[in-house]
PDB file of C-alpha atoms in Angstrom:
ATOM      1  CA  GLY L 234    -141.350 122.286  87.831  1.00 67.00           C
ATOM      2  CA  ALA L 235    -140.720 119.961  90.785  1.00 78.00           C
ATOM      3  CA  VAL L 236    -137.167 121.069  91.506  1.00 87.00           C
ATOM      4  CA  VAL L 237    -135.281 119.822  94.544  1.00 91.00           C
ATOM      5  CA  SER L 238    -132.194 121.702  95.620  1.00 93.00           C
ATOM      6  CA  GLN L 239    -129.575 120.103  97.821  1.00 94.00           C
ATOM      7  CA  HIS L 240    -126.745 121.943  99.572  1.00 95.00           C
ATOM      8  CA  PRO L 241    -123.811 121.674  99.841  1.00 95.00           C
ATOM      9  CA  SER L 242    -122.838 119.629  96.813  1.00 92.00           C
ATOM     10  CA  TRP L 243    -119.681 118.503  98.539  1.00 93.00           C
ATOM     11  CA  VAL L 244    -118.153 118.857 101.986  1.00 96.00           C
ATOM     12  CA  ILE L 245    -114.980 117.736 103.705  1.00 96.00           C
ATOM     13  CA  CYS L 246    -114.952 117.597 107.468  1.00 95.00           C
ATOM     14  CA  LYS L 247    -112.732 116.372 110.243  1.00 96.00           C
ATOM     15  CA  SER L 248    -113.550 113.215 112.137  1.00 97.00           C
ATOM     16  CA  GLY L 249    -115.688 113.979 115.174  1.00 97.00           C
ATOM     17  CA  THR L 250    -117.392 117.052 113.781  1.00 97.00           C
ATOM     18  CA  SER L 251    -120.987 117.381 112.583  1.00 97.00           C
ATOM     19  CA  VAL L 252    -122.195 118.209 109.100  1.00 97.00           C
ATOM     20  CA  LYS L 253    -125.609 119.503 108.036  1.00 97.00           C
ATOM     21  CA  ILE L 254    -127.065 118.842 104.588  1.00 97.00           C
ATOM     22  CA  GLU L 255    -130.097 120.769 103.354  1.00 97.00           C
ATOM     23  CA  CYS L 256    -132.791 119.599 100.977  1.00 96.00           C
ATOM     24  CA  ARG L 257    -135.251 122.153  99.631  1.00 95.00           C
ATOM     25  CA  SER L 258    -138.254 121.816  97.360  1.00 92.00           C
ATOM     26  CA  LEU L 259    -138.093 125.008  95.322  1.00 91.00           C
ATOM     27  CA  ASP L 260    -141.445 125.149  93.558  1.00 87.00           C
ATOM     28  CA  PHE L 261    -143.666 122.833  95.517  1.00 87.00           C
ATOM     29  CA  GLN L 262    -144.480 121.821  99.046  1.00 87.00           C
ATOM     30  CA  ALA L 263    -143.262 118.491 100.291  1.00 87.00           C
ATOM     31  CA  THR L 264    -144.770 117.009 103.412  1.00 86.00           C
ATOM     32  CA  THR L 265    -142.557 113.992 102.919  1.00 88.00           C
ATOM     33  CA  MET L 266    -138.948 113.793 101.819  1.00 92.00           C
ATOM     34  CA  PHE L 267    -136.615 110.846 101.625  1.00 93.00           C
ATOM     35  CA  TRP L 268    -132.918 110.588 102.410  1.00 96.00           C
ATOM     36  CA  TYR L 269    -130.717 108.080 100.626  1.00 95.00           C
ATOM     37  CA  ARG L 270    -127.114 107.052 100.902  1.00 95.00           C
ATOM     38  CA  GLN L 271    -125.053 105.749  98.015  1.00 89.00           C
ATOM     39  CA  PHE L 272    -121.668 104.080  98.308  1.00 85.00           C
ATOM     40  CA  PRO L 273    -119.326 104.086  95.296  1.00 80.00           C
ATOM     41  CA  LYS L 274    -120.578 101.941  92.450  1.00 77.00           C
ATOM     42  CA  GLN L 275    -123.573 100.837  94.489  1.00 82.00           C
ATOM     43  CA  SER L 276    -127.259 101.525  94.511  1.00 85.00           C
ATOM     44  CA  LEU L 277    -129.178 103.963  96.658  1.00 89.00           C
ATOM     45  CA  MET L 278    -130.158 102.785 100.086  1.00 92.00           C
ATOM     46  CA  LEU L 279    -133.038 104.498 101.827  1.00 93.00           C
ATOM     47  CA  MET L 280    -131.965 105.870 105.198  1.00 95.00           C
ATOM     48  CA  ALA L 281    -135.085 107.576 106.443  1.00 95.00           C
ATOM     49  CA  THR L 282    -138.379 109.184 105.598  1.00 92.00           C
ATOM     50  CA  SER L 283    -138.626 112.792 106.697  1.00 91.00           C
ATOM     51  CA  ASN L 284    -142.097 113.996 107.705  1.00 87.00           C
ATOM     52  CA  GLU L 285    -142.946 117.658 108.103  1.00 87.00           C
ATOM     53  CA  GLY L 286    -143.829 118.469 111.673  1.00 85.00           C
ATOM     54  CA  SER L 287    -143.150 115.034 113.073  1.00 87.00           C
ATOM     55  CA  LYS L 288    -140.353 112.590 113.733  1.00 90.00           C
ATOM     56  CA  ALA L 289    -138.547 110.937 110.885  1.00 93.00           C
ATOM     57  CA  THR L 290    -138.963 107.243 110.195  1.00 93.00           C
ATOM     58  CA  TYR L 291    -135.633 105.455 109.997  1.00 96.00           C
ATOM     59  CA  GLU L 292    -134.867 102.278 108.109  1.00 94.00           C
ATOM     60  CA  GLN L 293    -133.590  99.289 109.980  1.00 93.00           C
ATOM     61  CA  GLY L 294    -129.925  99.583 110.818  1.00 94.00           C
ATOM     62  CA  VAL L 295    -129.748 103.364 110.493  1.00 95.00           C
ATOM     63  CA  GLU L 296    -128.679 105.105 113.709  1.00 94.00           C
ATOM     64  CA  LYS L 297    -131.218 107.834 114.404  1.00 93.00           C
ATOM     65  CA  ASP L 298    -128.930 109.530 116.927  1.00 95.00           C
ATOM     66  CA  LYS L 299    -126.168 109.744 114.374  1.00 96.00           C
ATOM     67  CA  PHE L 300    -128.237 110.864 111.409  1.00 97.00           C
ATOM     68  CA  LEU L 301    -130.505 113.590 112.725  1.00 96.00           C
ATOM     69  CA  ILE L 302    -133.338 114.622 110.445  1.00 95.00           C
ATOM     70  CA  ASN L 303    -135.389 117.774 110.846  1.00 92.00           C
ATOM     71  CA  HIS L 304    -138.310 118.687 108.596  1.00 91.00           C
ATOM     72  CA  ALA L 305    -139.437 121.956 110.103  1.00 84.00           C
ATOM     73  CA  SER L 306    -141.195 123.410 107.067  1.00 90.00           C
ATOM     74  CA  LEU L 307    -142.988 122.203 103.956  1.00 90.00           C
ATOM     75  CA  THR L 308    -140.003 123.061 101.787  1.00 92.00           C
ATOM     76  CA  LEU L 309    -136.976 122.145 103.878  1.00 94.00           C
ATOM     77  CA  SER L 310    -135.564 118.983 105.362  1.00 95.00           C
ATOM     78  CA  THR L 311    -132.105 118.739 106.886  1.00 96.00           C
ATOM     79  CA  LEU L 312    -129.862 115.770 107.568  1.00 97.00           C
ATOM     80  CA  THR L 313    -127.156 116.237 110.184  1.00 97.00           C
ATOM     81  CA  VAL L 314    -124.383 113.686 110.407  1.00 97.00           C
ATOM     82  CA  THR L 315    -123.214 113.925 114.003  1.00 97.00           C
ATOM     83  CA  SER L 316    -119.728 113.005 115.180  1.00 96.00           C
ATOM     84  CA  ALA L 317    -118.787 112.018 111.671  1.00 96.00           C
ATOM     85  CA  HIS L 318    -116.262 109.261 111.060  1.00 96.00           C
ATOM     86  CA  PRO L 319    -114.483 108.182 107.877  1.00 95.00           C
ATOM     87  CA  GLU L 320    -116.972 105.337 107.382  1.00 94.00           C
ATOM     88  CA  ASP L 321    -119.720 107.965 107.044  1.00 95.00           C
ATOM     89  CA  SER L 322    -118.064 109.206 103.868  1.00 95.00           C
ATOM     90  CA  SER L 323    -120.608 108.685 101.133  1.00 94.00           C
ATOM     91  CA  PHE L 324    -122.925 110.326  98.630  1.00 93.00           C
ATOM     92  CA  TYR L 325    -126.154 111.493 100.268  1.00 95.00           C
ATOM     93  CA  ILE L 326    -129.211 112.247  98.145  1.00 94.00           C
ATOM     94  CA  CYS L 327    -132.652 113.526  99.072  1.00 94.00           C
ATOM     95  CA  SER L 328    -135.865 113.209  97.126  1.00 91.00           C
ATOM     96  CA  ALA L 329    -139.380 114.572  97.225  1.00 88.00           C
ATOM     97  CA  ARG L 330    -142.421 114.914  95.050  1.00 77.00           C
ATOM     98  CA  PRO L 331    -145.412 117.209  94.781  1.00 75.00           C
ATOM     99  CA  SER L 332    -148.620 115.939  96.286  1.00 68.00           C
ATOM    100  CA  THR L 333    -150.306 115.804  92.880  1.00 66.00           C
ATOM    101  CA  ALA L 334    -150.809 112.120  92.159  1.00 50.00           C
ATOM    102  CA  ALA L 335    -150.646 112.615  88.410  1.00 50.00           C
ATOM    103  CA  ASN L 336    -147.054 113.747  88.771  1.00 53.00           C
ATOM    104  CA  TYR L 337    -145.947 110.649  90.624  1.00 65.00           C
ATOM    105  CA  GLY L 338    -142.237 110.165  90.323  1.00 71.00           C
ATOM    106  CA  TYR L 339    -139.808 111.511  92.847  1.00 80.00           C
ATOM    107  CA  THR L 340    -137.472 114.351  92.051  1.00 85.00           C
ATOM    108  CA  PHE L 341    -133.977 114.004  93.426  1.00 89.00           C
ATOM    109  CA  GLY L 342    -131.522 116.565  94.633  1.00 90.00           C
ATOM    110  CA  SER L 343    -128.102 116.711  93.020  1.00 90.00           C
ATOM    111  CA  GLY L 344    -126.552 114.969  96.007  1.00 91.00           C
ATOM    112  CA  THR L 345    -123.904 115.799  98.595  1.00 94.00           C
ATOM    113  CA  ARG L 346    -120.500 114.165  98.557  1.00 93.00           C
ATOM    114  CA  LEU L 347    -119.343 113.883 102.172  1.00 95.00           C
ATOM    115  CA  THR L 348    -115.709 113.095 102.897  1.00 95.00           C
ATOM    116  CA  VAL L 349    -114.654 112.652 106.500  1.00 96.00           C
ATOM    117  CA  VAL L 350    -110.910 112.845 107.126  1.00 96.00           C
TER     118      VAL L 350
ATOM    119  CA  ALA E 252    -141.717  93.487 100.421  1.00 80.00           C
ATOM    120  CA  GLN E 253    -141.022  94.541  96.895  1.00 83.00           C
ATOM    121  CA  SER E 254    -137.624  94.179  95.243  1.00 89.00           C
ATOM    122  CA  VAL E 255    -135.903  94.890  91.958  1.00 94.00           C
ATOM    123  CA  THR E 256    -133.221  92.932  90.141  1.00 94.00           C
ATOM    124  CA  GLN E 257    -130.964  94.338  87.474  1.00 95.00           C
ATOM    125  CA  LEU E 258    -128.964  91.403  86.231  1.00 90.00           C
ATOM    126  CA  ASP E 259    -126.494  93.355  84.116  1.00 94.00           C
ATOM    127  CA  SER E 260    -124.034  95.490  86.058  1.00 93.00           C
ATOM    128  CA  GLN E 261    -122.465  96.816  82.861  1.00 95.00           C
ATOM    129  CA  VAL E 262    -123.669  96.991  79.275  1.00 97.00           C
ATOM    130  CA  PRO E 263    -121.245  98.135  76.574  1.00 97.00           C
ATOM    131  CA  VAL E 264    -122.806  99.108  73.268  1.00 97.00           C
ATOM    132  CA  PHE E 265    -121.588 100.875  70.157  1.00 97.00           C
ATOM    133  CA  GLU E 266    -122.889 104.300  69.308  1.00 97.00           C
ATOM    134  CA  GLU E 267    -126.091 104.294  67.233  1.00 97.00           C
ATOM    135  CA  ALA E 268    -126.781 100.671  68.146  1.00 98.00           C
ATOM    136  CA  PRO E 269    -129.928  99.636  70.035  1.00 98.00           C
ATOM    137  CA  VAL E 270    -129.783  98.770  73.709  1.00 98.00           C
ATOM    138  CA  GLU E 271    -131.931  96.989  76.254  1.00 98.00           C
ATOM    139  CA  LEU E 272    -131.365  97.233  79.992  1.00 98.00           C
ATOM    140  CA  ARG E 273    -133.105  94.505  81.903  1.00 98.00           C
ATOM    141  CA  CYS E 274    -135.140  94.870  85.063  1.00 97.00           C
ATOM    142  CA  ASN E 275    -137.222  92.314  86.910  1.00 97.00           C
ATOM    143  CA  TYR E 276    -139.298  93.027  89.967  1.00 95.00           C
ATOM    144  CA  SER E 277    -140.889  91.045  92.730  1.00 93.00           C
ATOM    145  CA  SER E 278    -144.029  92.017  94.581  1.00 89.00           C
ATOM    146  CA  SER E 279    -147.201  90.362  95.805  1.00 86.00           C
ATOM    147  CA  VAL E 280    -149.248  93.516  95.203  1.00 87.00           C
ATOM    148  CA  SER E 281    -149.541  96.171  92.531  1.00 87.00           C
ATOM    149  CA  VAL E 282    -146.542  98.426  92.125  1.00 89.00           C
ATOM    150  CA  TYR E 283    -145.312 101.482  90.328  1.00 90.00           C
ATOM    151  CA  LEU E 284    -142.135 101.090  88.293  1.00 93.00           C
ATOM    152  CA  PHE E 285    -139.508 103.661  87.387  1.00 93.00           C
ATOM    153  CA  TRP E 286    -136.283 104.088  85.498  1.00 95.00           C
ATOM    154  CA  TYR E 287    -133.809 106.726  86.637  1.00 93.00           C
ATOM    155  CA  VAL E 288    -130.507 107.860  85.127  1.00 94.00           C
ATOM    156  CA  GLN E 289    -127.544 109.102  87.123  1.00 91.00           C
ATOM    157  CA  TYR E 290    -124.576 110.935  85.662  1.00 89.00           C
ATOM    158  CA  PRO E 291    -121.305 110.963  87.654  1.00 83.00           C
ATOM    159  CA  ASN E 292    -121.541 112.848  90.946  1.00 77.00           C
ATOM    160  CA  GLN E 293    -125.096 113.920  90.250  1.00 82.00           C
ATOM    161  CA  GLY E 294    -128.527 113.126  91.550  1.00 83.00           C
ATOM    162  CA  LEU E 295    -131.034 110.958  89.761  1.00 87.00           C
ATOM    163  CA  GLN E 296    -133.220 112.046  86.873  1.00 89.00           C
ATOM    164  CA  LEU E 297    -136.494 110.321  86.118  1.00 89.00           C
ATOM    165  CA  LEU E 298    -136.518 108.757  82.649  1.00 93.00           C
ATOM    166  CA  LEU E 299    -139.982 107.260  82.731  1.00 93.00           C
ATOM    167  CA  LYS E 300    -142.562 105.675  84.976  1.00 91.00           C
ATOM    168  CA  TYR E 301    -145.275 103.079  84.792  1.00 92.00           C
ATOM    169  CA  LEU E 302    -148.308 103.694  86.980  1.00 88.00           C
ATOM    170  CA  SER E 303    -151.109 101.945  85.113  1.00 86.00           C
ATOM    171  CA  GLY E 304    -152.682 101.721  81.679  1.00 88.00           C
ATOM    172  CA  SER E 305    -150.644 101.191  78.531  1.00 90.00           C
ATOM    173  CA  THR E 306    -147.806  98.779  79.115  1.00 92.00           C
ATOM    174  CA  LEU E 307    -145.500 100.636  76.735  1.00 96.00           C
ATOM    175  CA  VAL E 308    -144.169 103.733  78.393  1.00 95.00           C
ATOM    176  CA  LYS E 309    -142.230 106.421  76.576  1.00 96.00           C
ATOM    177  CA  GLY E 310    -139.805 108.627  78.433  1.00 94.00           C
ATOM    178  CA  ILE E 311    -137.288 111.346  77.875  1.00 93.00           C
ATOM    179  CA  ASN E 312    -134.194 111.161  75.666  1.00 93.00           C
ATOM    180  CA  GLY E 313    -135.781 108.585  73.352  1.00 96.00           C
ATOM    181  CA  PHE E 314    -136.054 105.839  75.965  1.00 97.00           C
ATOM    182  CA  GLU E 315    -139.039 103.559  76.378  1.00 97.00           C
ATOM    183  CA  ALA E 316    -139.916 100.632  78.604  1.00 98.00           C
ATOM    184  CA  GLU E 317    -142.469  97.866  78.508  1.00 96.00           C
ATOM    185  CA  PHE E 318    -144.273  96.564  81.558  1.00 95.00           C
ATOM    186  CA  ASN E 319    -144.791  92.820  81.387  1.00 95.00           C
ATOM    187  CA  LYS E 320    -146.827  91.575  84.302  1.00 92.00           C
ATOM    188  CA  SER E 321    -146.599  87.884  83.452  1.00 93.00           C
ATOM    189  CA  GLN E 322    -142.822  88.048  83.314  1.00 93.00           C
ATOM    190  CA  THR E 323    -142.590  90.665  86.094  1.00 94.00           C
ATOM    191  CA  SER E 324    -140.269  92.698  83.928  1.00 96.00           C
ATOM    192  CA  PHE E 325    -139.810  96.338  83.023  1.00 97.00           C
ATOM    193  CA  HIS E 326    -136.979  96.445  80.509  1.00 98.00           C
ATOM    194  CA  LEU E 327    -135.635  99.756  79.240  1.00 98.00           C
ATOM    195  CA  ARG E 328    -134.894 100.189  75.544  1.00 98.00           C
ATOM    196  CA  LYS E 329    -133.532 102.737  73.136  1.00 98.00           C
ATOM    197  CA  PRO E 330    -133.295 102.123  69.370  1.00 98.00           C
ATOM    198  CA  SER E 331    -130.127 104.158  68.852  1.00 98.00           C
ATOM    199  CA  VAL E 332    -127.801 105.264  71.633  1.00 98.00           C
ATOM    200  CA  HIS E 333    -125.537 108.283  71.767  1.00 97.00           C
ATOM    201  CA  ILE E 334    -122.302 108.928  73.602  1.00 96.00           C
ATOM    202  CA  SER E 335    -124.226 111.189  75.951  1.00 95.00           C
ATOM    203  CA  ASP E 336    -126.297 108.216  77.126  1.00 96.00           C
ATOM    204  CA  THR E 337    -123.267 106.862  78.987  1.00 96.00           C
ATOM    205  CA  ALA E 338    -124.434 106.814  82.610  1.00 96.00           C
ATOM    206  CA  GLU E 339    -125.751 104.615  85.392  1.00 94.00           C
ATOM    207  CA  TYR E 340    -129.352 103.483  85.051  1.00 96.00           C
ATOM    208  CA  PHE E 341    -131.479 102.428  87.994  1.00 94.00           C
ATOM    209  CA  CYS E 342    -134.731 100.532  87.910  1.00 96.00           C
ATOM    210  CA  ALA E 343    -136.964 101.200  90.894  1.00 93.00           C
ATOM    211  CA  VAL E 344    -140.245 100.052  92.367  1.00 92.00           C
ATOM    212  CA  SER E 345    -142.712 101.355  94.898  1.00 88.00           C
ATOM    213  CA  LEU E 346    -146.083 100.367  96.234  1.00 84.00           C
ATOM    214  CA  THR E 347    -149.027 102.259  94.837  1.00 81.00           C
ATOM    215  CA  GLY E 348    -150.740 105.181  96.488  1.00 71.00           C
ATOM    216  CA  GLY E 349    -149.583 107.836  98.908  1.00 68.00           C
ATOM    217  CA  TYR E 350    -145.994 108.521  99.761  1.00 68.00           C
ATOM    218  CA  GLN E 351    -144.399 105.139  99.347  1.00 77.00           C
ATOM    219  CA  LYS E 352    -140.689 104.621  99.627  1.00 80.00           C
ATOM    220  CA  VAL E 353    -138.855 103.683  96.469  1.00 86.00           C
ATOM    221  CA  THR E 354    -136.649 100.607  96.304  1.00 89.00           C
ATOM    222  CA  PHE E 355    -133.818 100.717  93.796  1.00 91.00           C
ATOM    223  CA  GLY E 356    -132.037  98.030  91.849  1.00 93.00           C
ATOM    224  CA  THR E 357    -128.267  97.788  91.911  1.00 92.00           C
ATOM    225  CA  GLY E 358    -127.919  99.753  88.701  1.00 93.00           C
ATOM    226  CA  THR E 359    -126.610  99.110  85.204  1.00 96.00           C
ATOM    227  CA  LYS E 360    -123.706 101.068  83.814  1.00 95.00           C
ATOM    228  CA  LEU E 361    -124.339 101.811  80.151  1.00 97.00           C
ATOM    229  CA  GLN E 362    -121.081 102.421  78.319  1.00 97.00           C
ATOM    230  CA  VAL E 363    -121.525 103.768  74.802  1.00 97.00           C
ATOM    231  CA  ILE E 364    -118.502 103.092  72.616  1.00 96.00           C
ATOM    232  CA  PRO E 365    -117.704 105.552  69.811  1.00 95.00           C
TER     233      PRO E 365
END
């Protein structure tokens, strides 16, 4: 149980275009999901907290107009990288957990490797 | 704010030898502690978690960790490693209760040598 599916697993796009990444909770409902970014050989940095039915909460230094987050249902959150540039190339990972407190421990998606050329 | 320190960026160890990956945390309030493993180009998999209760926590793949409040540590151990354990290991911390964001350490690359 507690499976998070992330799509696509990798994407290459041209500079200036937008890319959408999907994060789905397959067997549970997730009112809250988290989006992380990971640079090569570095740790995960939290970008934003995605809340179902309301605006996302962004971490300091993350451009909300560039990284658009939509959490329209209890099982789907999307991250759209708008007007992508080469410096946006990174590994993006989402996470979520069921609301059951006894199962505390976030499940992560398999990640999306974004390359902007 | 809470933080996590993983002092060792890389740990080489021979196959079937024991290993300990160190993690220290900093927080002025109670926290939850986690260890995650990441294989190349993959997401993170939860190895184990400490929420409360027994300070010795057993996880998957033969790993265990001990919560030491006085030393603010949560070191990960395995008595005998396998080649398949080669991966990046992240220690993480979050505040207790509700949907709290998770803060990750910088990671330790475990390299198992045949």
